[in-house]
Amino acid sequence: MISLSGQLDTLSAVDFEKEIRKAIDSSPGIIVLDGKDLTYISSAGLRLLLTLRKGLAEKGGRLKLQNIREEIMEIFNITGFSSILDIE
Amino acid sequence: MQKSLRITNELKQVARLTAFIARAMKGSTAPQTVGMQFRLAVEEAVVNCILYAYPEETKGEIEIRIDCCRESLTAVISDAGRPFDPTAGKDPDVNLPLAERPVGGLGRFLVKKLMSRVYYERDNNNRNVLTIIRELNEDA
């Protein structure tokens, strides 16, 4: 499980992608992202989640998100991400 | 009170932008979620300017003015790049299944969806001027 904390904006999305690529390469199973402390997401963060979701699906893995805060869920709803991401 | 920031068209400037928005919104009565959405819209609009306003490898500047008052949050973003209206163009289809989902196009869409009003004009000084407004009494 990987915890998301703080902000997934244009700049932090770049670092986060590197981090998560390592996790996918070492164990392409189920990756769980905990959003309890995620308070901000920009389109760069959304793009990253979409890329991960697709990349993991191609390798037979899964991306799961849990504890997503209401304000972030609203962004997922507006962009239709709530129907393509696996959110608990 | 209106505050302004001038940045160059480099992505690393987003850190300055984020700090500037936080400063400009200090003392605003906007609920936290609305403040977050406003920051998101400004970031998306400015990142679009950084990436696309000027030809690649060309240095350019972008000016951001923010005005927070009791009734609304307003940001005016301008650049001297090529004419581009970010309010025009088709919105992405947010109902497409995963396999058909394009990875881009969400930034401009979020600006339009999250804000109350968004205007574009090419002004007399040949600048792109994008005004985004979030009314604060809409949720009341």
Short mmCIF file of C-alpha atoms in Angstrom, two decimals:
data_model
loop_
_atom_site.label_atom_id
_atom_site.label_comp_id
_atom_site.label_asym_id
_atom_site.label_seq_id
_atom_site.Cartn_x
_atom_site.Cartn_y
_atom_site.Cartn_z
CA MET A 1 0.00 0.00 0.00
CA ILE A 2 1.17 3.47 -0.87
CA SER A 3 -0.07 6.51 1.04
CA LEU A 4 -0.81 9.68 -0.84
CA SER A 5 -0.26 12.67 1.30
CA GLY A 6 -0.75 16.36 0.68
CA GLN A 7 -0.88 17.45 -2.90
CA LEU A 8 -0.69 15.81 -6.29
CA ASP A 9 -0.03 18.85 -8.46
CA THR A 10 1.89 19.49 -11.67
CA LEU A 11 5.26 19.26 -9.94
CA SER A 12 4.68 16.49 -7.40
CA ALA A 13 3.04 14.24 -10.03
CA VAL A 14 6.44 13.89 -11.73
CA ASP A 15 8.12 12.61 -8.54
CA PHE A 16 5.19 10.42 -7.66
CA GLU A 17 5.29 8.76 -11.07
CA LYS A 18 8.93 7.73 -10.58
CA GLU A 19 8.08 6.32 -7.17
CA ILE A 20 5.14 4.33 -8.35
CA ARG A 21 6.86 3.01 -11.48
CA LYS A 22 9.36 1.35 -9.16
CA ALA A 23 6.53 -0.22 -7.19
CA ILE A 24 4.87 -1.52 -10.38
CA ASP A 25 8.11 -2.95 -11.75
CA SER A 26 8.94 -4.75 -8.51
CA SER A 27 5.47 -6.18 -7.90
CA PRO A 28 2.86 -5.62 -10.60
CA GLY A 29 0.00 -7.02 -8.51
CA ILE A 30 -2.51 -4.89 -6.70
CA ILE A 31 -1.40 -1.41 -5.79
CA VAL A 32 -3.50 0.31 -3.16
CA LEU A 33 -3.31 4.07 -2.85
CA ASP A 34 -4.55 5.51 0.40
CA GLY A 35 -6.02 8.98 -0.09
CA LYS A 36 -6.72 9.82 3.54
CA ASP A 37 -4.23 12.69 3.48
CA LEU A 38 -4.58 13.70 -0.17
CA THR A 39 -6.02 17.22 -0.16
CA TYR A 40 -5.36 18.41 -3.71
CA ILE A 41 -5.16 16.89 -7.17
CA SER A 42 -4.61 18.64 -10.50
CA SER A 43 -5.07 17.27 -14.02
CA ALA A 44 -1.42 16.13 -13.93
CA GLY A 45 -2.32 13.95 -10.94
CA LEU A 46 -5.44 12.67 -12.70
CA ARG A 47 -3.44 11.84 -15.82
CA LEU A 48 -0.98 9.93 -13.70
CA LEU A 49 -3.73 7.86 -12.05
CA LEU A 50 -5.18 7.07 -15.48
CA THR A 51 -1.79 6.04 -16.85
CA LEU A 52 -1.18 3.83 -13.82
CA ARG A 53 -4.60 2.27 -14.03
CA LYS A 54 -4.06 1.42 -17.71
CA GLY A 55 -0.46 0.27 -17.20
CA LEU A 56 -1.35 -2.04 -14.33
CA ALA A 57 -4.34 -3.49 -16.18
CA GLU A 58 -2.06 -4.38 -19.10
CA LYS A 59 0.22 -6.31 -16.74
CA GLY A 60 -2.70 -8.10 -15.12
CA GLY A 61 -2.53 -5.95 -11.99
CA ARG A 62 -4.99 -3.60 -10.38
CA LEU A 63 -5.02 -0.11 -8.96
CA LYS A 64 -7.23 0.47 -5.95
CA LEU A 65 -7.90 3.72 -4.14
CA GLN A 66 -9.26 4.01 -0.66
CA ASN A 67 -10.20 6.68 1.89
CA ILE A 68 -10.62 9.36 -0.78
CA ARG A 69 -11.70 12.67 0.73
CA GLU A 70 -14.92 14.34 -0.32
CA GLU A 71 -13.32 17.28 -2.13
CA ILE A 72 -11.11 14.94 -4.18
CA MET A 73 -14.07 12.66 -4.89
CA GLU A 74 -15.86 15.67 -6.34
CA ILE A 75 -13.01 16.14 -8.84
CA PHE A 76 -13.20 12.40 -9.68
CA ASN A 77 -16.96 12.75 -10.25
CA ILE A 78 -16.69 15.83 -12.48
CA THR A 79 -14.05 14.21 -14.67
CA GLY A 80 -15.75 10.80 -14.79
CA PHE A 81 -12.79 9.22 -13.00
CA SER A 82 -15.09 7.79 -10.33
CA SER A 83 -16.44 5.33 -12.91
CA ILE A 84 -13.07 4.20 -14.27
CA LEU A 85 -11.10 3.99 -11.04
CA ASP A 86 -11.56 1.29 -8.45
CA ILE A 87 -12.48 3.32 -5.38
CA GLU A 88 -13.44 1.77 -2.04
CA MET B 1 -7.07 43.57 -2.59
CA GLN B 2 -5.52 42.68 -5.90
CA LYS B 3 -2.16 40.92 -5.99
CA SER B 4 -0.02 40.08 -8.96
CA LEU B 5 2.78 37.73 -9.92
CA ARG B 6 4.93 37.57 -13.02
CA ILE B 7 6.57 34.27 -13.93
CA THR B 8 8.52 32.80 -16.83
CA ASN B 9 7.12 29.94 -18.91
CA GLU B 10 8.84 27.15 -16.97
CA LEU B 11 7.05 24.39 -15.10
CA LYS B 12 9.21 24.86 -12.02
CA GLN B 13 7.48 28.24 -11.60
CA VAL B 14 4.35 26.37 -10.50
CA ALA B 15 5.88 26.26 -6.99
CA ARG B 16 5.96 30.08 -6.94
CA LEU B 17 2.44 30.19 -8.32
CA THR B 18 1.12 27.90 -5.58
CA ALA B 19 2.73 30.04 -2.86
CA PHE B 20 1.36 33.19 -4.51
CA ILE B 21 -2.20 31.84 -4.63
CA ALA B 22 -1.99 30.90 -0.95
CA ARG B 23 -0.76 34.43 -0.10
CA ALA B 24 -3.41 36.09 -2.25
CA MET B 25 -6.18 34.05 -0.62
CA LYS B 26 -5.06 34.64 2.92
CA GLY B 27 -7.98 36.05 4.86
CA SER B 28 -10.50 35.08 2.19
CA THR B 29 -13.86 33.93 3.47
CA ALA B 30 -14.12 31.24 0.77
CA PRO B 31 -14.81 27.74 2.11
CA GLN B 32 -11.78 25.45 1.95
CA THR B 33 -13.18 23.33 -0.88
CA VAL B 34 -13.93 26.40 -2.99
CA GLY B 35 -10.43 27.72 -2.30
CA MET B 36 -8.98 24.40 -3.44
CA GLN B 37 -11.05 24.46 -6.63
CA PHE B 38 -9.98 28.03 -7.36
CA ARG B 39 -6.31 27.13 -6.88
CA LEU B 40 -6.83 24.13 -9.15
CA ALA B 41 -8.40 26.25 -11.89
CA VAL B 42 -5.63 28.87 -11.71
CA GLU B 43 -2.93 26.20 -11.77
CA GLU B 44 -4.49 24.47 -14.77
CA ALA B 45 -4.86 27.73 -16.70
CA VAL B 46 -1.30 28.83 -15.95
CA VAL B 47 0.21 25.42 -16.74
CA ASN B 48 -1.52 25.56 -20.12
CA CYS B 49 0.13 28.96 -20.74
CA ILE B 50 3.53 27.60 -19.64
CA LEU B 51 3.26 24.62 -21.96
CA TYR B 52 1.58 26.08 -25.02
CA ALA B 53 1.55 29.90 -25.17
CA TYR B 54 5.06 30.32 -26.54
CA PRO B 55 6.87 28.22 -29.14
CA GLU B 56 9.13 25.56 -27.67
CA GLU B 57 12.51 26.81 -26.39
CA THR B 58 11.21 30.39 -26.45
CA LYS B 59 11.31 32.37 -23.24
CA GLY B 60 8.13 34.17 -22.34
CA GLU B 61 6.33 35.70 -19.40
CA ILE B 62 2.97 35.10 -17.81
CA GLU B 63 1.23 37.50 -15.46
CA ILE B 64 -1.30 36.37 -12.86
CA ARG B 65 -3.50 38.79 -10.94
CA ILE B 66 -5.75 37.60 -8.16
CA ASP B 67 -8.50 39.52 -6.48
CA CYS B 68 -10.30 37.98 -3.51
CA CYS B 69 -13.34 39.79 -2.22
CA ARG B 70 -16.38 38.80 -0.21
CA GLU B 71 -18.49 38.00 -3.25
CA SER B 72 -15.99 36.28 -5.51
CA LEU B 73 -12.51 35.04 -6.28
CA THR B 74 -11.09 36.35 -9.57
CA ALA B 75 -7.90 35.49 -11.43
CA VAL B 76 -6.71 37.23 -14.59
CA ILE B 77 -3.99 35.34 -16.43
CA SER B 78 -2.24 36.93 -19.37
CA ASP B 79 0.62 36.15 -21.74
CA ALA B 80 2.09 37.60 -24.92
CA GLY B 81 2.16 34.27 -26.73
CA ARG B 82 0.30 33.15 -29.84
CA PRO B 83 -3.46 33.79 -29.82
CA PHE B 84 -5.19 30.93 -28.10
CA ASP B 85 -8.68 30.72 -26.66
CA PRO B 86 -8.75 27.99 -24.01
CA THR B 87 -12.52 28.38 -23.60
CA ALA B 88 -13.10 27.25 -27.20
CA GLY B 89 -12.86 23.66 -28.36
CA LYS B 90 -14.71 20.51 -27.46
CA ASP B 91 -14.89 19.21 -23.91
CA PRO B 92 -13.53 15.72 -23.35
CA ASP B 93 -16.14 12.96 -23.09
CA VAL B 94 -15.98 12.04 -19.41
CA ASN B 95 -18.24 9.03 -19.93
CA LEU B 96 -15.84 7.06 -22.12
CA PRO B 97 -14.70 3.67 -20.82
CA LEU B 98 -11.12 3.24 -19.63
CA ALA B 99 -9.68 1.87 -22.86
CA GLU B 100 -10.92 4.84 -24.91
CA ARG B 101 -10.07 7.52 -22.38
CA PRO B 102 -7.52 9.99 -23.76
CA VAL B 103 -4.93 10.96 -21.17
CA GLY B 104 -5.04 14.72 -21.81
CA GLY B 105 -7.56 17.54 -22.16
CA LEU B 106 -8.73 17.59 -18.55
CA GLY B 107 -7.12 20.83 -17.39
CA ARG B 108 -9.21 23.22 -19.48
CA PHE B 109 -12.31 21.17 -18.76
CA LEU B 110 -11.76 21.47 -15.00
CA VAL B 111 -11.35 25.25 -15.26
CA LYS B 112 -14.72 25.54 -17.01
CA LYS B 113 -16.51 23.11 -14.71
CA LEU B 114 -15.20 24.40 -11.40
CA MET B 115 -15.52 28.14 -12.01
CA SER B 116 -18.64 30.28 -12.28
CA ARG B 117 -17.47 32.24 -15.33
CA VAL B 118 -14.48 32.05 -17.69
CA TYR B 119 -13.73 34.68 -20.36
CA TYR B 120 -11.04 34.95 -22.96
CA GLU B 121 -9.95 37.96 -24.97
CA ARG B 122 -7.03 38.95 -27.17
CA ASP B 123 -6.46 42.48 -25.94
CA ASN B 124 -5.17 45.61 -27.68
CA ASN B 125 -1.61 44.87 -26.58
CA ASN B 126 -1.73 41.50 -28.35
CA ARG B 127 -1.97 39.59 -25.10
CA ASN B 128 -4.08 36.54 -24.32
CA VAL B 129 -6.17 37.45 -21.30
CA LEU B 130 -8.10 34.76 -19.47
CA THR B 131 -10.40 35.80 -16.63
CA ILE B 132 -11.75 33.18 -14.27
CA ILE B 133 -14.29 33.94 -11.60
CA ARG B 134 -15.72 31.86 -8.79
CA GLU B 135 -18.75 33.42 -7.13
CA LEU B 136 -18.88 32.81 -3.41
CA ASN B 137 -22.61 33.08 -2.81
CA GLU B 138 -23.56 30.24 -5.17
CA ASP B 139 -23.51 27.59 -2.47
CA ALA B 140 -25.39 29.68 0.06
#
